[in-house]
């Protein structure tokens, strides 16, 4: 990697490959393309129409639209060749294949979320990604994993709070959306398939007193007072990346609890609990009426996709991390968070709040990779970033935090 | 019809055809076969093994097992020929075909529940059945409609309360089951298909201030204190026969409200509301994964059948009618009800509570038809029975009321 001073002067060609140009991919691509030191953004997606649509929104000359089926390893390598960074906004099933392609062609890597566990959802989990650390070091390139809003900014918040406190016993991420969608009974603000996996299929994991504990999906809930305008919402413990990441990187000041809660609307909880009671909490096929299908796919087919909700979602989403511990012997309880309004996100980039709120931190992480602001080559979590730099970039790019 | 005195002396052959020998059919058949004046009970069902199983439980010589596919009109007529009464414990889709067969061969008729409305569930409604009144009169035979526990005993309770009060402004039927089933998340105590129709597909109808009003399914609920051991339960306004029947026959003392509420467990309400939110609140086919099927059938296939729950259901079920009005100028509020324990029902007849609680009143109604204790030939509702006779029979046959 060249250092930041070179880049800032625009002395070399800086090409980023944006893999996947859904809502989040679009926000990342547009945010990066607006940076003077980013000279080219390759927009790669299986949907060529969508690629052209996003390309038209990038500053003149910076977009390189490209149809790519990421399941084709050779096409993937070909797309990455000559770039400095691959931003993976595909589903987590592609994390390992894209990391491997990056290693082969020598391109740094960033993604947004972990998959797995392999035995339940069939996709690689975070350990498989961290296991590539040695290979990335040897190749002299970097990978920044799980760097959206949550995981991502939530982990940086945890790190920032960790740094300013003497002891940190509890780290709890809260994700709360008070939004509602015109004309839809259910509105998941990101992929319904991922949402079903996270909240129904996976037993949520938390770190408690030195051990990782699993619980039954949709059994642990409480209420949490999010900052206005979000307000008080019922939140549910679901499976997420942060407990494992915070326990891995932020346990040295007496951490006793690391967990994750998300606000789920009652109809969604009722739906998933009912689906489970029908015996459908799995991704297997069933036989019915002379045909075979996955109830999982049937359910997904009945839910709106995020793209269906664009412009129809109102309200705001808050993601934050609560740290409890001590400073100078005094007990403290600090909540660091980011709030995005769905309506403002739509006005600003034509996306809903979660798309903007996820894409901006990803772009900030991408800039840190591009500018050589990671600790070095290797595979990193957001907890390992310099929180000051990351948080400053978030504010500069319109995702202010408190 | 011969009169009761003949029958009581057993001076003629008295044959009843029991159509359908599920739980309720079995209770009716066994109760009738225990009567000295009933000399033969034809057990007719499409499931020959089940017919033999029930036949073995009837007093020696009284059971005539017969495999019958009731969709075959000639076989149906052949089965009915020579009987005094057909007790229809099939699904309501058979009500009109069986009534027509009864008219052709001159056999009286009793059933347990109405179908319809035709435009929503595709089965004949009660008006189509009452429209056969003239034909039954001409033929000199009787039909007693909707004579289980509810509708049935609930309507007789309403009539009894109506008779003892000077004004009756409100008649509300409450059906409450505090039962739970070992090993099952959902337990409908009767046909899950009927339960889905009643509580999800049909907009419930109530009689209010001279008009019939419809509401959205699963939107009106309240709590009701059932007598012990059932206790307080959340009850929901669903579609049922009684509001129309009570408005038709018991409106002359100032009736302003006739309605029906049933206790539904939260998981069942959550399931049906979720099913509706998925766009599945209908009986149409959908196309999915290259095949066509009815989501209705998929849902039914995942629910336990009543027969699956036999011996596994614990708790009690209470069905009663609340009448509000005046006696001698004083406001009164009277609740007449019947309570059956699932465990006692299992001990007594090997069925669950609702099977026993439905079958006994049906058998009582059947005895009144057989003994010429209806007002005459024609088609009748339970409201038109002499409540004293019916209630005495209920107590005598082990379904005491309070």
Coordinates of C-alpha atoms in Angstrom, one line a residue, chain A residues 11-295:
Chain A
X11 CA -0.5 11.1 -7.8
X12 CA -1.7 7.7 -8.9
X13 CA -4.7 6.0 -10.3
X14 CA -6.9 4.7 -7.4
X15 CA -9.4 2.1 -8.5
X16 CA -12.1 0.6 -6.2
X17 CA -14.2 -2.3 -7.3
X18 CA -17.7 -2.1 -5.8
X19 CA -19.1 -5.7 -5.8
X20 CA -22.9 -5.6 -5.7
X21 CA -24.7 -2.3 -6.3
X22 CA -27.9 -2.7 -4.3
X23 CA -28.8 0.2 -2.0
X24 CA -25.7 -0.2 0.2
X25 CA -23.4 -0.7 -2.7
X26 CA -24.8 2.4 -4.4
X27 CA -24.2 4.5 -1.3
X28 CA -20.6 3.2 -0.9
X29 CA -19.8 3.8 -4.6
X30 CA -21.3 7.3 -4.7
X31 CA -19.5 8.2 -1.5
X32 CA -16.1 6.9 -2.6
X33 CA -16.5 8.4 -6.1
X34 CA -17.0 11.8 -4.5
X35 CA -13.5 11.6 -3.0
X36 CA -10.8 13.4 -5.1
X37 CA -8.3 10.6 -4.4
X38 CA -10.6 7.9 -5.8
X39 CA -10.2 8.0 -9.6
X40 CA -12.3 5.1 -10.7
X41 CA -15.1 3.0 -9.2
X42 CA -15.8 -0.3 -11.0
X43 CA -19.5 -1.1 -10.5
X44 CA -19.9 -4.9 -10.8
X45 CA -23.2 -6.6 -10.4
X46 CA -25.1 -9.5 -12.0
X47 CA -27.9 -7.0 -12.8
X48 CA -26.5 -5.0 -15.8
X49 CA -29.5 -2.6 -15.8
X50 CA -28.9 -1.8 -12.1
X51 CA -25.2 -1.2 -12.9
X52 CA -26.0 1.3 -15.5
X53 CA -28.5 3.0 -13.2
X54 CA -25.9 3.5 -10.5
X55 CA -23.2 4.5 -13.0
X56 CA -25.3 7.4 -14.1
X57 CA -25.2 8.8 -10.5
X58 CA -21.4 8.8 -10.2
X59 CA -19.3 11.9 -11.0
X60 CA -18.4 12.0 -14.7
X61 CA -15.7 9.6 -15.9
X62 CA -15.3 7.8 -12.6
X63 CA -17.8 4.9 -13.1
X64 CA -16.8 1.7 -14.9
X65 CA -20.0 -0.4 -15.2
X66 CA -19.4 -4.1 -15.5
X67 CA -21.8 -7.0 -15.5
X68 CA -20.3 -9.7 -13.2
X69 CA -21.6 -13.0 -12.0
X70 CA -19.5 -13.3 -8.9
X71 CA -20.0 -17.1 -8.9
X72 CA -17.5 -17.2 -11.8
X73 CA -14.0 -17.1 -10.1
X74 CA -12.2 -16.2 -13.3
X75 CA -14.5 -13.3 -14.1
X76 CA -14.2 -12.2 -10.5
X77 CA -10.4 -12.1 -10.6
X78 CA -10.5 -10.4 -13.9
X79 CA -12.8 -7.7 -12.5
X80 CA -10.5 -7.2 -9.5
X81 CA -7.2 -7.0 -11.4
X82 CA -5.5 -3.6 -11.2
X83 CA -7.7 -2.3 -8.4
X84 CA -6.5 -1.2 -4.9
X85 CA -9.7 -2.3 -3.1
X86 CA -12.6 -4.7 -3.5
X87 CA -15.7 -3.6 -1.5
X88 CA -17.9 -6.7 -1.1
X89 CA -21.5 -5.8 -0.8
X90 CA -22.7 -9.2 -1.9
X91 CA -24.3 -11.7 0.5
X92 CA -21.9 -13.2 3.0
X93 CA -21.8 -16.5 1.1
X94 CA -19.3 -14.7 -1.2
X95 CA -16.9 -13.5 1.6
X96 CA -14.4 -16.3 1.3
X97 CA -14.5 -16.6 -2.5
X98 CA -13.9 -12.8 -2.8
X99 CA -11.2 -12.8 -0.2
X100 CA -9.5 -15.6 -2.1
X101 CA -9.7 -13.8 -5.4
X102 CA -8.3 -10.7 -3.7
X103 CA -5.3 -12.8 -2.4
X104 CA -4.7 -14.1 -5.9
X105 CA -4.7 -10.8 -7.6
X106 CA -3.3 -8.7 -4.7
X107 CA -6.2 -6.4 -4.0
X108 CA -7.3 -5.3 -0.5
X109 CA -10.7 -6.2 0.7
X110 CA -13.7 -4.9 2.8
X111 CA -17.0 -6.5 3.6
X112 CA -20.1 -5.7 5.6
X113 CA -21.3 -8.8 7.5
X114 CA -20.2 -12.3 8.4
X115 CA -22.0 -15.5 7.3
X116 CA -22.3 -18.8 9.1
X117 CA -22.4 -20.8 11.1
X118 CA -21.7 -23.2 8.2
X119 CA -23.7 -26.0 9.8
X120 CA -26.9 -23.9 10.1
X121 CA -26.9 -21.5 7.2
X122 CA -24.3 -23.0 5.0
X123 CA -22.1 -20.0 4.7
X124 CA -18.5 -19.4 6.1
X125 CA -18.3 -17.8 9.5
X126 CA -16.0 -15.1 10.8
X127 CA -13.3 -17.5 12.0
X128 CA -12.8 -18.7 8.5
X129 CA -12.2 -15.1 7.4
X130 CA -9.8 -14.3 10.2
X131 CA -7.9 -17.5 9.4
X132 CA -6.8 -15.8 6.2
X133 CA -4.9 -13.2 8.2
X134 CA -1.5 -14.8 7.6
X135 CA -2.1 -15.0 3.8
X136 CA -3.1 -11.3 3.7
X137 CA 0.0 -10.4 5.6
X138 CA 2.2 -12.4 3.3
X139 CA 0.6 -10.8 0.3
X140 CA 1.0 -7.3 1.8
X141 CA -2.7 -6.4 1.5
X142 CA -5.4 -5.7 4.0
X143 CA -8.9 -6.9 4.7
X144 CA -11.3 -4.9 6.9
X145 CA -14.2 -7.2 7.9
X146 CA -17.8 -6.4 8.9
X147 CA -17.6 -2.7 8.4
X148 CA -21.1 -1.3 7.9
X149 CA -23.2 0.3 10.6
X150 CA -23.7 -2.8 12.7
X151 CA -21.4 -4.6 12.7
X152 CA -18.9 -1.8 11.8
X153 CA -19.6 1.6 13.3
X154 CA -21.1 -0.2 16.4
X155 CA -17.7 -1.9 17.0
X156 CA -15.9 1.3 16.5
X157 CA -18.2 3.0 19.1
X158 CA -17.4 0.1 21.4
X159 CA -13.7 0.6 20.8
X160 CA -13.9 4.4 21.4
X161 CA -15.8 3.9 24.6
X162 CA -13.3 1.2 25.7
X163 CA -10.4 3.5 25.1
X164 CA -11.9 6.3 27.3
X165 CA -12.9 4.1 30.2
X166 CA -10.7 2.4 32.9
X167 CA -12.9 -0.7 33.2
X168 CA -15.5 -2.0 30.7
X169 CA -17.8 -4.7 32.1
X170 CA -20.7 -4.5 29.6
X171 CA -20.8 -3.8 25.9
X172 CA -24.3 -3.9 24.4
X173 CA -25.2 -2.9 20.9
X174 CA -28.7 -1.7 20.4
X175 CA -30.3 -1.3 16.9
X176 CA -33.6 0.4 16.8
X177 CA -35.8 1.4 13.9
X178 CA -39.2 3.1 14.5
X179 CA -39.9 3.1 10.8
X180 CA -43.0 2.0 9.0
X181 CA -43.6 1.2 5.4
X182 CA -46.5 2.5 3.3
X183 CA -48.5 -0.3 2.0
X184 CA -46.5 -3.1 3.6
X185 CA -47.3 -5.2 6.7
X186 CA -43.7 -6.2 7.2
X187 CA -40.7 -4.1 6.4
X188 CA -37.3 -5.4 6.9
X189 CA -34.8 -2.7 6.2
X190 CA -32.3 -5.1 4.8
X191 CA -32.4 -8.5 3.1
X192 CA -35.4 -10.4 4.4
X193 CA -33.4 -13.7 4.0
X194 CA -30.6 -12.4 6.2
X195 CA -33.1 -11.0 8.7
X196 CA -34.9 -14.4 8.9
X197 CA -31.5 -16.1 9.4
X198 CA -30.4 -13.7 12.1
X199 CA -33.6 -13.6 14.0
X200 CA -35.2 -17.0 13.5
X201 CA -32.7 -19.6 12.4
X202 CA -29.6 -18.8 14.4
X203 CA -29.5 -19.3 18.2
X204 CA -28.2 -15.9 19.3
X205 CA -24.8 -15.9 20.9
X206 CA -23.6 -13.6 23.7
X207 CA -20.4 -13.4 25.7
X208 CA -21.0 -13.7 29.4
X209 CA -18.5 -14.2 32.2
X210 CA -15.9 -15.6 29.9
X211 CA -18.1 -18.0 28.0
X212 CA -20.1 -17.8 24.8
X213 CA -23.7 -18.7 25.5
X214 CA -26.4 -19.6 23.1
X215 CA -30.1 -19.1 23.6
X216 CA -33.3 -20.0 21.7
X217 CA -34.1 -17.6 18.9
X218 CA -36.7 -14.9 19.9
X219 CA -36.8 -15.7 23.6
X220 CA -34.8 -12.8 25.1
X221 CA -36.3 -9.3 24.9
X222 CA -36.4 -6.1 26.8
X223 CA -37.3 -2.5 26.2
X224 CA -34.7 0.2 25.4
X225 CA -35.0 4.0 25.3
X226 CA -33.4 5.0 22.1
X227 CA -32.5 8.7 21.7
X228 CA -35.2 10.8 20.1
X229 CA -36.7 10.7 17.5
X230 CA -36.6 6.9 17.8
X231 CA -37.8 6.5 21.4
X232 CA -38.7 3.4 23.4
X233 CA -38.8 0.2 21.5
X234 CA -39.0 -3.5 22.4
X235 CA -35.6 -5.1 21.5
X236 CA -34.7 -8.7 21.0
X237 CA -31.5 -10.6 21.4
X238 CA -30.6 -12.0 18.0
X239 CA -27.5 -13.4 16.5
X240 CA -25.0 -10.8 15.3
X241 CA -21.3 -10.3 14.8
X242 CA -20.5 -7.9 17.6
X243 CA -20.6 -10.1 20.7
X244 CA -17.9 -12.3 19.2
X245 CA -15.9 -9.3 18.0
X246 CA -16.1 -7.3 21.2
X247 CA -15.2 -10.4 23.2
X248 CA -12.2 -11.0 20.9
X249 CA -10.8 -7.5 20.9
X250 CA -12.2 -5.6 23.9
X251 CA -12.2 -8.0 26.8
X252 CA -9.1 -6.8 28.6
X253 CA -10.8 -4.3 30.8
X254 CA -12.9 -6.7 32.7
X255 CA -15.6 -7.5 30.1
X256 CA -18.4 -9.6 31.6
X257 CA -21.1 -9.2 29.0
X258 CA -21.1 -8.5 25.3
X259 CA -24.4 -8.8 23.5
X260 CA -26.7 -7.5 20.7
X261 CA -30.3 -6.4 20.7
X262 CA -32.4 -5.2 17.8
X263 CA -35.9 -3.7 17.8
X264 CA -38.3 -6.0 16.0
X265 CA -41.9 -5.0 15.3
X266 CA -44.5 -7.2 16.9
X267 CA -45.9 -8.4 13.6
X268 CA -42.4 -9.6 12.6
X269 CA -41.9 -11.4 15.9
X270 CA -45.3 -13.0 15.6
X271 CA -44.6 -14.1 12.0
X272 CA -41.3 -15.7 12.8
X273 CA -42.5 -17.4 16.0
X274 CA -45.5 -18.8 14.0
X275 CA -43.2 -20.0 11.2
X276 CA -41.2 -21.8 13.8
X277 CA -44.2 -23.3 15.5
X278 CA -45.3 -24.7 12.1
X279 CA -41.9 -26.5 12.1
X280 CA -40.5 -24.3 9.4
X281 CA -37.5 -22.8 11.2
X282 CA -34.9 -24.3 8.8
X283 CA -33.6 -24.1 5.3
X284 CA -34.5 -27.6 4.2
X285 CA -36.9 -28.6 1.5
X286 CA -40.3 -30.1 2.4
X287 CA -42.6 -32.2 0.2
X288 CA -46.1 -30.9 -0.2
X289 CA -48.8 -31.2 -2.8
X290 CA -46.5 -33.3 -5.0
X291 CA -43.7 -30.8 -5.1
X292 CA -40.6 -29.9 -3.2
X293 CA -39.7 -26.5 -1.9
X294 CA -38.1 -24.7 0.9
X295 CA -40.6 -23.0 3.3

